[in-house]
Amino acid sequence: MYDFEIERPGSVADAVKALGQEEAQALSGGQTLIPTLKARLAMPSVLVSLAGIDEMKGVEMRDGALWIGGGTTHATVMREAADAYPGLASLAARIGDPAVRNRGTIGGSLANNDPSACYPAAVLASGATVQTDRREIAADDYFDGMFATALEEGEIVTGVRFPIPQAAHYEKFIQPASRFPLVAAFVARFEGGVRVAITGASNDGVFRWSEAEAALNDRFAAGALDGLTLDGGDMISDLHGSGAYRAHLCGVMTRRAVQAIG
Amino acid sequence: MPKDIEPERGIGASSKRREDVRFLTGTGRYTDDINLRRQTHVFFLRSDVAHGRLTGVDTSAAEDMPGVLKIFTGADFAEIGGMPCGWQITDKHGQPMQEPKHPVLAHEKVRHVGEPIAAVVAETLAQARDAAEAIVVDIDELPAVVNMKDAVKEGAPKVHDDLTSNLCYDWGFVEENKAAVNKAFEEAAHVTTLELVNNRLVANPMEPRVAIGDYNRADGEHTLYTTSQNPHVIRLLMGAFVLGIPEHKLRVVAPDVGGGFGTKIFHYQEEAFCTFAAKAVGRPVKWTSSRSEAFMSDAHGRDHVTKIELALDADNNFTALRTDTYANMGAYLSTFAPSVPTWLHGTLMAGNYKTPLIYVNVKAVFTNTVPVDAYRGAGRPEATYQLERLIDKAAHELKVDPIKLRRQNFVTEFPYATPVAVEYDTGDYNATMDKLEEIADHAGFEARRKESEAKGKLRGFGVNCYIEACGIAPSNLVGQLGARAGLYESATVRVNATGGLVVMTGSHSHGQGHETSFAQVVADMIGIDENMVEIVHGDTSKVPMGMGTYGSRSLAVGGSAMVRATEKVIAKAKKIASHLLEASEGDIELKDGAFSVAGTDKSVAWGDVTLAAYVPHNYPLEEIEPGLEETAFYDPSNFTYPAGAYACEVELDPETGHVSIERFTAADDFGNVVNPMIVTGQVHGGLAQGIGQALLENCAYDEDGQLLSASYMDYAMPRASDLPFYDVDHSCQTPCTHNPLGVKGCGEAGAIGSPPAVVNAVLDAMRSGGKDVGHIDMPVSPARVWEAMNG
Ligand SMILES: Cc1cc2nc3c(=O)[nH]c(=O)nc-3n(C[C@H](O)[C@H](O)[C@H](O)COP(=O)(O)OP(=O)(O)OC[C@H]3O[C@@H](n4cnc5c(N)ncnc54)[C@H](O)[C@@H]3O)c2cc1C
């Protein structure tokens, strides 16, 4: 690690101010950022810890949607969203290990937008709204490719509003080393239609599989997906699997998610 | 051994591991726990290119950075001996292997990613690291050689300019048998051929390597604290060959060590550096490897590419075996690297079978990768994997039951001299196979397969046998084979006046439970409580010259030394007792910690005799010296040959390619067993590593020599949830005939014996799904399985 200052604001407003400093960076659970700092791959001069901001924490129903504060840990979501949105709670329960879940936050995960992260799939498939210190961003407008989002410099994810589907399921096939998704599918069935989001697979990060959504809107059954394929050429290809394999897994994970919903 | 017939104490008892109390309560003392007064820290600047000419290392800016004490480069070590290699192989033409210089810090060239180029010694690690970033390194990159077969082609870039090629040696074993072997192939009724890769692994002990050098100006003594499996070997190699420090001025301490698995046998540059730099800087110098450094500086394991062929007659008897292996040495020869693909591999190619003719060819190759050396099993897993995969393939080609084919060809008469230079003393391979079939419930497999199929899964059953040569090793024999060291073990048994014992052994313990099982042996011989025996290891200033722990040798060799020394102690104690009891020495018996005169009720307690030895008031001084302390050096007359049969049952998801291990059964013959619980634990750990190799672990390089699996994000270690509850049995016991304990060794069996069973089971599952692919390389990852199923 290089030297840095650390600030611990108690409010979003103070955090935004602190992030206005030269080379300042937000720190939440540190589960991504701290290893990056230890490897000397980032050199912020000020770290602004969001961990002490109460208004960014919590899981509660607000106006018919589930609000989760941007600073809420995966472990809290796992416990407190279990009744309102079990599909989401189950996703949170399968992120990393207990140490990661007790520190890592939904805001950090969404700001980072790792192409293999779990939460982006839930946010996109739920048609959730990402709230920041300055605006609200629809999920469809938020994710912008690998490690890229609509966030501006210094913008803080303060919360996420999840519409609650009739049923949802997250099917995750793990990469054997990291245990991040190799490919995972989040299928959410709403009265107005089905949304399917895939993470882990694409070179462009999380995406909605619109052909699968259309097919499932016609008939919500695993069989409706038969014959649908994705192009492996656009998919991540690495030590753990080729693009063609990932493309294949997109179908398998989506079918299994649909089956699990029943 | 079933619990109810286990003795409560001594040999055969499942005594709880006494060392675990400190390990589990955070009171272990590992090398990194040691912090010396005025200690400094070193950071190694490592090469990020695989191959290149070092044209400049400019440290001038870095030297002025805060906290920097001294910066070293390859030039500082140009006059000093390089890292030595402990084993010389003679090739098939009778020529010695090519042995490149292995510098402490890279000089003139860098040859693998991770090779240290410069070392910054500073007040703090952060300062050392900061300064390392200010060093300007100029490297003219050269094309890297990574693939072994490319490396030995005409015109390939040379890893070492001063060698004739990248071929370290071309070894033929037994060269004289080659023609007969080839003839047998011509006459064979059936030949099975298999090409396979034994994947490169990173050992990943829980504790990374650490070295602390210290120099005492007052008496000129150097001390090295290091994470080593064999501190005396480090003292000898580093003192005599690298730094020129006589052994009486060099102390090497290896305190608690958190796992070794072979990778902590070797003498590493960081050890030599810290020892050297401590004197140069005038203060202790400490290095603690980060996990990332471990991936690119700990010796890797395995990495063989093999073509193997089996000849059978019309009755399915094995008539000949022929292998052609490329073994990766990496960029330099690590301490015992040349012995692994040769004497630890070729000699095991007979396996459990009476194949009369065998020829093994091994080409050891230099590449621009991290050096490769022994890793749990070392050569023997590679031999077992080839042979047991090949036999399975032959069985399927011939449409015979793979277990039956194995049984038909088992060695059944002992001693058995193999055509590959070793003689098995005892064994009963049918007994372990019978046991295996029973506890693996082979008979119930078809029903379980149906249950899996009902869930849309494929189920497979795979077996293999294994044999290993342990109890390493007879010194005269290995000397003829090129070892530059003896492989005996030593023990000093020091009896204190009040009867307690301290046993000093060269068999270092780094997870094996020696402190418990060794104490059981010695206590059992005297008939006293185990807690009266303390085991001391890991410090060259306390322990007589010993050779350390590897090759499943500790109980067979180190334990035997302890038995011999204890026998000497008992012999002397009997003399003292006979004096105290006024009886003739021949009538004295030792039982349950008391000496008695045969046929009488006269006796004297162990503690009274030991007290007499040190308070010699009433003592036959004219006949024997006071004191009670004896040393023995034990050199084995043969290897030991643990063997067994393993079975794996997998469930395969044909949609994703995911393989889960549903059952794993091990039936081992380790000869006599001192502590069944510890033996079970050793097998469990070995199985985790063997299954890890088979399913998960893969150390991969790209064609430029960049390490692709350089962290746990990409290098998959086995986790508890990847492994089943094992069924482990070691009730089949044919005691070793040539060591006093009748023990064979159990530390490596699990890692040696498990990969082929896993792969055989996966292929069986695939066949049941209508796909016969013949072979699949490890690790059998979901992607590979899916591709094989859909290829
Ligand atoms: C061993 C391990 C296993 C893991 N497994 C998984 C897994 O299976 N699935 C998965 O999805 N993830 C996994 N993760 C990642 C984990 O979920 C991280 O917690 C998460 O990606 C980042 O959250 P954080 O709160 O730790 O963010 P930090 O590491 O603190 O920050 C990450 C980035 O986001 C920025 N940031 C943080 N909070 C905010 C905010 N509120 N607004 C704006 N920017 C912000 C930071 O500046 C930084 O750039 C794993 C991590 C580890 C270490």
PDB file of N, CA and C in Angstrom, chain A residues 1-2 37-40 114 173-180 182 238-242 244-245 248-249 252-253 255-256, chain B residues 126 129-130 133 457 653-658 696 698 700 708-709 712-717 719 721-722 782-783 786-787:
ATOM      1  N   MET A   1       0.841  -1.202   0.000  1.00  0.00           N
ATOM      2  CA  MET A   1       0.000   0.000   0.000  1.00  0.00           C
ATOM      3  C   MET A   1       0.871   1.244   0.000  1.00  0.00           C
ATOM      4  N   TYR A   2       0.372   2.250  -0.656  1.00  0.00           N
ATOM      5  CA  TYR A   2       1.011   3.561  -0.545  1.00  0.00           C
ATOM      6  C   TYR A   2       0.319   4.317   0.584  1.00  0.00           C
ATOM      7  N   LEU A  37      -5.243  -2.041  -3.217  1.00  0.00           N
ATOM      8  CA  LEU A  37      -4.252  -1.160  -2.596  1.00  0.00           C
ATOM      9  C   LEU A  37      -3.030  -1.955  -2.164  1.00  0.00           C
ATOM     10  N   LYS A  38      -3.265  -3.128  -1.602  1.00  0.00           N
ATOM     11  CA  LYS A  38      -2.136  -3.935  -1.134  1.00  0.00           C
ATOM     12  C   LYS A  38      -1.234  -4.341  -2.295  1.00  0.00           C
ATOM     13  N   ALA A  39      -1.832  -4.551  -3.442  1.00  0.00           N
ATOM     14  CA  ALA A  39      -1.026  -4.897  -4.623  1.00  0.00           C
ATOM     15  C   ALA A  39      -0.445  -3.644  -5.280  1.00  0.00           C
ATOM     16  N   ARG A  40      -0.657  -2.510  -4.664  1.00  0.00           N
ATOM     17  CA  ARG A  40      -0.159  -1.212  -5.163  1.00  0.00           C
ATOM     18  C   ARG A  40      -0.663  -0.920  -6.569  1.00  0.00           C
ATOM     19  N   ASP A 114     -17.825  -5.459 -11.380  1.00  0.00           N
ATOM     20  CA  ASP A 114     -17.011  -6.568 -11.890  1.00  0.00           C
ATOM     21  C   ASP A 114     -17.883  -7.377 -12.863  1.00  0.00           C
ATOM     22  N   PHE A 173     -23.265 -20.574 -11.263  1.00  0.00           N
ATOM     23  CA  PHE A 173     -22.283 -21.634 -11.503  1.00  0.00           C
ATOM     24  C   PHE A 173     -20.920 -21.040 -11.206  1.00  0.00           C
ATOM     25  N   ILE A 174     -20.235 -21.589 -10.209  1.00  0.00           N
ATOM     26  CA  ILE A 174     -19.037 -20.912  -9.729  1.00  0.00           C
ATOM     27  C   ILE A 174     -17.797 -21.212 -10.555  1.00  0.00           C
ATOM     28  N   GLN A 175     -16.958 -20.199 -10.653  1.00  0.00           N
ATOM     29  CA  GLN A 175     -15.596 -20.382 -11.159  1.00  0.00           C
ATOM     30  C   GLN A 175     -14.861 -21.084 -10.026  1.00  0.00           C
ATOM     31  N   PRO A 176     -14.197 -22.216 -10.304  1.00  0.00           N
ATOM     32  CA  PRO A 176     -13.714 -23.051  -9.194  1.00  0.00           C
ATOM     33  C   PRO A 176     -12.694 -22.370  -8.282  1.00  0.00           C
ATOM     34  N   ALA A 177     -11.919 -21.430  -8.777  1.00  0.00           N
ATOM     35  CA  ALA A 177     -10.908 -20.806  -7.917  1.00  0.00           C
ATOM     36  C   ALA A 177     -11.507 -19.661  -7.109  1.00  0.00           C
ATOM     37  N   SER A 178     -12.030 -18.675  -7.775  1.00  0.00           N
ATOM     38  CA  SER A 178     -12.490 -17.465  -7.076  1.00  0.00           C
ATOM     39  C   SER A 178     -13.858 -17.653  -6.441  1.00  0.00           C
ATOM     40  N   ARG A 179     -14.609 -18.571  -6.968  1.00  0.00           N
ATOM     41  CA  ARG A 179     -15.997 -18.805  -6.583  1.00  0.00           C
ATOM     42  C   ARG A 179     -16.901 -17.609  -6.855  1.00  0.00           C
ATOM     43  N   PHE A 180     -16.456 -16.688  -7.657  1.00  0.00           N
ATOM     44  CA  PHE A 180     -17.357 -15.726  -8.289  1.00  0.00           C
ATOM     45  C   PHE A 180     -18.146 -16.528  -9.327  1.00  0.00           C
ATOM     46  N   LEU A 182     -18.969 -18.103 -12.690  1.00  0.00           N
ATOM     47  CA  LEU A 182     -18.391 -18.297 -14.024  1.00  0.00           C
ATOM     48  C   LEU A 182     -19.461 -17.801 -15.004  1.00  0.00           C
ATOM     49  N   ASP A 238     -11.238 -17.661 -20.928  1.00  0.00           N
ATOM     50  CA  ASP A 238     -10.053 -17.650 -20.060  1.00  0.00           C
ATOM     51  C   ASP A 238      -9.713 -19.065 -19.626  1.00  0.00           C
ATOM     52  N   LEU A 239      -8.818 -19.162 -18.648  1.00  0.00           N
ATOM     53  CA  LEU A 239      -8.407 -20.450 -18.092  1.00  0.00           C
ATOM     54  C   LEU A 239      -9.579 -21.335 -17.706  1.00  0.00           C
ATOM     55  N   HIS A 240     -10.662 -20.719 -17.286  1.00  0.00           N
ATOM     56  CA  HIS A 240     -11.754 -21.470 -16.671  1.00  0.00           C
ATOM     57  C   HIS A 240     -12.861 -21.840 -17.650  1.00  0.00           C
ATOM     58  N   GLY A 241     -12.755 -21.365 -18.866  1.00  0.00           N
ATOM     59  CA  GLY A 241     -13.750 -21.759 -19.841  1.00  0.00           C
ATOM     60  C   GLY A 241     -13.733 -20.864 -21.060  1.00  0.00           C
ATOM     61  N   SER A 242     -14.093 -21.462 -22.174  1.00  0.00           N
ATOM     62  CA  SER A 242     -14.106 -20.716 -23.430  1.00  0.00           C
ATOM     63  C   SER A 242     -15.386 -19.890 -23.519  1.00  0.00           C
ATOM     64  N   ALA A 244     -17.525 -20.212 -25.866  1.00  0.00           N
ATOM     65  CA  ALA A 244     -18.605 -21.125 -26.252  1.00  0.00           C
ATOM     66  C   ALA A 244     -19.190 -21.825 -25.028  1.00  0.00           C
ATOM     67  N   TYR A 245     -18.309 -22.195 -24.112  1.00  0.00           N
ATOM     68  CA  TYR A 245     -18.785 -22.850 -22.888  1.00  0.00           C
ATOM     69  C   TYR A 245     -19.638 -21.889 -22.069  1.00  0.00           C
ATOM     70  N   HIS A 248     -22.991 -21.467 -23.581  1.00  0.00           N
ATOM     71  CA  HIS A 248     -23.814 -22.640 -23.272  1.00  0.00           C
ATOM     72  C   HIS A 248     -24.361 -22.556 -21.845  1.00  0.00           C
ATOM     73  N   LEU A 249     -23.483 -22.154 -20.923  1.00  0.00           N
ATOM     74  CA  LEU A 249     -23.917 -22.081 -19.519  1.00  0.00           C
ATOM     75  C   LEU A 249     -25.006 -21.037 -19.313  1.00  0.00           C
ATOM     76  N   VAL A 252     -28.086 -22.919 -19.710  1.00  0.00           N
ATOM     77  CA  VAL A 252     -28.326 -23.883 -18.629  1.00  0.00           C
ATOM     78  C   VAL A 252     -28.755 -23.152 -17.357  1.00  0.00           C
ATOM     79  N   MET A 253     -28.050 -22.076 -17.034  1.00  0.00           N
ATOM     80  CA  MET A 253     -28.362 -21.366 -15.786  1.00  0.00           C
ATOM     81  C   MET A 253     -29.754 -20.731 -15.862  1.00  0.00           C
ATOM     82  N   ARG A 255     -32.321 -21.718 -17.721  1.00  0.00           N
ATOM     83  CA  ARG A 255     -33.327 -22.791 -17.629  1.00  0.00           C
ATOM     84  C   ARG A 255     -33.503 -23.258 -16.194  1.00  0.00           C
ATOM     85  N   ARG A 256     -32.379 -23.416 -15.511  1.00  0.00           N
ATOM     86  CA  ARG A 256     -32.474 -23.901 -14.121  1.00  0.00           C
ATOM     87  C   ARG A 256     -33.145 -22.867 -13.224  1.00  0.00           C
TER      88      ARG A 256
ATOM     89  N   ALA B 126       7.683  -1.433   4.002  1.00  0.00           N
ATOM     90  CA  ALA B 126       7.077  -0.451   3.099  1.00  0.00           C
ATOM     91  C   ALA B 126       8.154   0.426   2.467  1.00  0.00           C
ATOM     92  N   ARG B 129       9.923  -1.511  -0.156  1.00  0.00           N
ATOM     93  CA  ARG B 129       9.081  -1.648  -1.340  1.00  0.00           C
ATOM     94  C   ARG B 129       9.030  -0.347  -2.144  1.00  0.00           C
ATOM     95  N   ASP B 130       8.923   0.752  -1.410  1.00  0.00           N
ATOM     96  CA  ASP B 130       8.938   2.058  -2.087  1.00  0.00           C
ATOM     97  C   ASP B 130      10.228   2.220  -2.880  1.00  0.00           C
ATOM     98  N   GLU B 133      10.610   0.367  -6.131  1.00  0.00           N
ATOM     99  CA  GLU B 133       9.934   0.967  -7.291  1.00  0.00           C
ATOM    100  C   GLU B 133      10.798   2.020  -7.973  1.00  0.00           C
ATOM    101  N   LYS B 457     -28.089 -37.041 -13.744  1.00  0.00           N
ATOM    102  CA  LYS B 457     -26.632 -37.005 -13.576  1.00  0.00           C
ATOM    103  C   LYS B 457     -26.028 -38.336 -14.026  1.00  0.00           C
ATOM    104  N   ASP B 653     -22.438 -33.736 -13.932  1.00  0.00           N
ATOM    105  CA  ASP B 653     -23.593 -33.018 -14.475  1.00  0.00           C
ATOM    106  C   ASP B 653     -23.334 -32.809 -15.964  1.00  0.00           C
ATOM    107  N   PRO B 654     -24.019 -33.549 -16.823  1.00  0.00           N
ATOM    108  CA  PRO B 654     -23.669 -33.470 -18.245  1.00  0.00           C
ATOM    109  C   PRO B 654     -23.980 -32.105 -18.856  1.00  0.00           C
ATOM    110  N   GLU B 655     -24.843 -31.355 -18.229  1.00  0.00           N
ATOM    111  CA  GLU B 655     -25.165 -30.032 -18.793  1.00  0.00           C
ATOM    112  C   GLU B 655     -24.068 -29.003 -18.538  1.00  0.00           C
ATOM    113  N   THR B 656     -23.439 -29.089 -17.366  1.00  0.00           N
ATOM    114  CA  THR B 656     -22.425 -28.082 -17.028  1.00  0.00           C
ATOM    115  C   THR B 656     -21.013 -28.649 -17.064  1.00  0.00           C
ATOM    116  N   GLY B 657     -20.895 -29.978 -17.017  1.00  0.00           N
ATOM    117  CA  GLY B 657     -19.572 -30.587 -16.931  1.00  0.00           C
ATOM    118  C   GLY B 657     -19.033 -30.666 -15.510  1.00  0.00           C
ATOM    119  N   HIS B 658     -19.821 -30.221 -14.541  1.00  0.00           N
ATOM    120  CA  HIS B 658     -19.330 -30.222 -13.167  1.00  0.00           C
ATOM    121  C   HIS B 658     -19.250 -31.640 -12.613  1.00  0.00           C
ATOM    122  N   LEU B 696      -9.030 -29.613  -9.679  1.00  0.00           N
ATOM    123  CA  LEU B 696      -9.044 -28.157  -9.518  1.00  0.00           C
ATOM    124  C   LEU B 696      -7.750 -27.436  -9.861  1.00  0.00           C
ATOM    125  N   ASN B 698      -4.313 -25.992 -11.170  1.00  0.00           N
ATOM    126  CA  ASN B 698      -3.666 -25.887 -12.468  1.00  0.00           C
ATOM    127  C   ASN B 698      -2.791 -24.656 -12.495  1.00  0.00           C
ATOM    128  N   ALA B 700      -0.822 -22.504 -14.672  1.00  0.00           N
ATOM    129  CA  ALA B 700      -0.773 -22.320 -16.130  1.00  0.00           C
ATOM    130  C   ALA B 700       0.047 -21.094 -16.512  1.00  0.00           C
ATOM    131  N   LEU B 708      -0.409 -17.420 -15.505  1.00  0.00           N
ATOM    132  CA  LEU B 708      -1.828 -17.061 -15.595  1.00  0.00           C
ATOM    133  C   LEU B 708      -2.555 -17.315 -14.278  1.00  0.00           C
ATOM    134  N   SER B 709      -2.116 -18.327 -13.569  1.00  0.00           N
ATOM    135  CA  SER B 709      -2.788 -18.655 -12.308  1.00  0.00           C
ATOM    136  C   SER B 709      -1.898 -18.191 -11.165  1.00  0.00           C
ATOM    137  N   TYR B 712      -5.140 -16.825  -5.885  1.00  0.00           N
ATOM    138  CA  TYR B 712      -6.301 -17.696  -5.629  1.00  0.00           C
ATOM    139  C   TYR B 712      -7.530 -17.290  -6.437  1.00  0.00           C
ATOM    140  N   MET B 713      -7.453 -16.186  -7.137  1.00  0.00           N
ATOM    141  CA  MET B 713      -8.560 -15.859  -8.041  1.00  0.00           C
ATOM    142  C   MET B 713      -8.593 -16.845  -9.202  1.00  0.00           C
ATOM    143  N   ASP B 714      -7.423 -17.382  -9.554  1.00  0.00           N
ATOM    144  CA  ASP B 714      -7.368 -18.285 -10.699  1.00  0.00           C
ATOM    145  C   ASP B 714      -6.794 -19.656 -10.389  1.00  0.00           C
ATOM    146  N   TYR B 715      -6.091 -19.786  -9.275  1.00  0.00           N
ATOM    147  CA  TYR B 715      -5.552 -21.087  -8.891  1.00  0.00           C
ATOM    148  C   TYR B 715      -6.518 -21.691  -7.879  1.00  0.00           C
ATOM    149  N   ALA B 716      -7.157 -22.770  -8.266  1.00  0.00           N
ATOM    150  CA  ALA B 716      -8.227 -23.331  -7.437  1.00  0.00           C
ATOM    151  C   ALA B 716      -7.677 -24.343  -6.446  1.00  0.00           C
ATOM    152  N   MET B 717      -7.679 -23.969  -5.180  1.00  0.00           N
ATOM    153  CA  MET B 717      -7.322 -24.905  -4.115  1.00  0.00           C
ATOM    154  C   MET B 717      -8.578 -25.683  -3.725  1.00  0.00           C
ATOM    155  N   ARG B 719     -11.415 -26.975  -1.468  1.00  0.00           N
ATOM    156  CA  ARG B 719     -12.034 -26.536  -0.216  1.00  0.00           C
ATOM    157  C   ARG B 719     -12.834 -27.708   0.342  1.00  0.00           C
ATOM    158  N   SER B 721     -15.840 -28.173   0.846  1.00  0.00           N
ATOM    159  CA  SER B 721     -17.061 -28.543   0.132  1.00  0.00           C
ATOM    160  C   SER B 721     -16.774 -29.217  -1.209  1.00  0.00           C
ATOM    161  N   ASP B 722     -15.526 -29.217  -1.650  1.00  0.00           N
ATOM    162  CA  ASP B 722     -15.174 -29.954  -2.870  1.00  0.00           C
ATOM    163  C   ASP B 722     -14.914 -31.425  -2.564  1.00  0.00           C
ATOM    164  N   PRO B 782     -14.932 -28.296 -15.051  1.00  0.00           N
ATOM    165  CA  PRO B 782     -16.219 -28.375 -15.742  1.00  0.00           C
ATOM    166  C   PRO B 782     -16.084 -28.038 -17.226  1.00  0.00           C
ATOM    167  N   ALA B 783     -15.277 -27.023 -17.523  1.00  0.00           N
ATOM    168  CA  ALA B 783     -15.149 -26.625 -18.930  1.00  0.00           C
ATOM    169  C   ALA B 783     -14.549 -27.762 -19.755  1.00  0.00           C
ATOM    170  N   TRP B 786     -17.115 -30.558 -20.169  1.00  0.00           N
ATOM    171  CA  TRP B 786     -18.164 -30.184 -21.127  1.00  0.00           C
ATOM    172  C   TRP B 786     -17.630 -30.236 -22.552  1.00  0.00           C
ATOM    173  N   GLU B 787     -16.409 -29.718 -22.725  1.00  0.00           N
ATOM    174  CA  GLU B 787     -15.840 -29.731 -24.068  1.00  0.00           C
ATOM    175  C   GLU B 787     -15.603 -31.163 -24.555  1.00  0.00           C
TER     176      GLU B 787
END
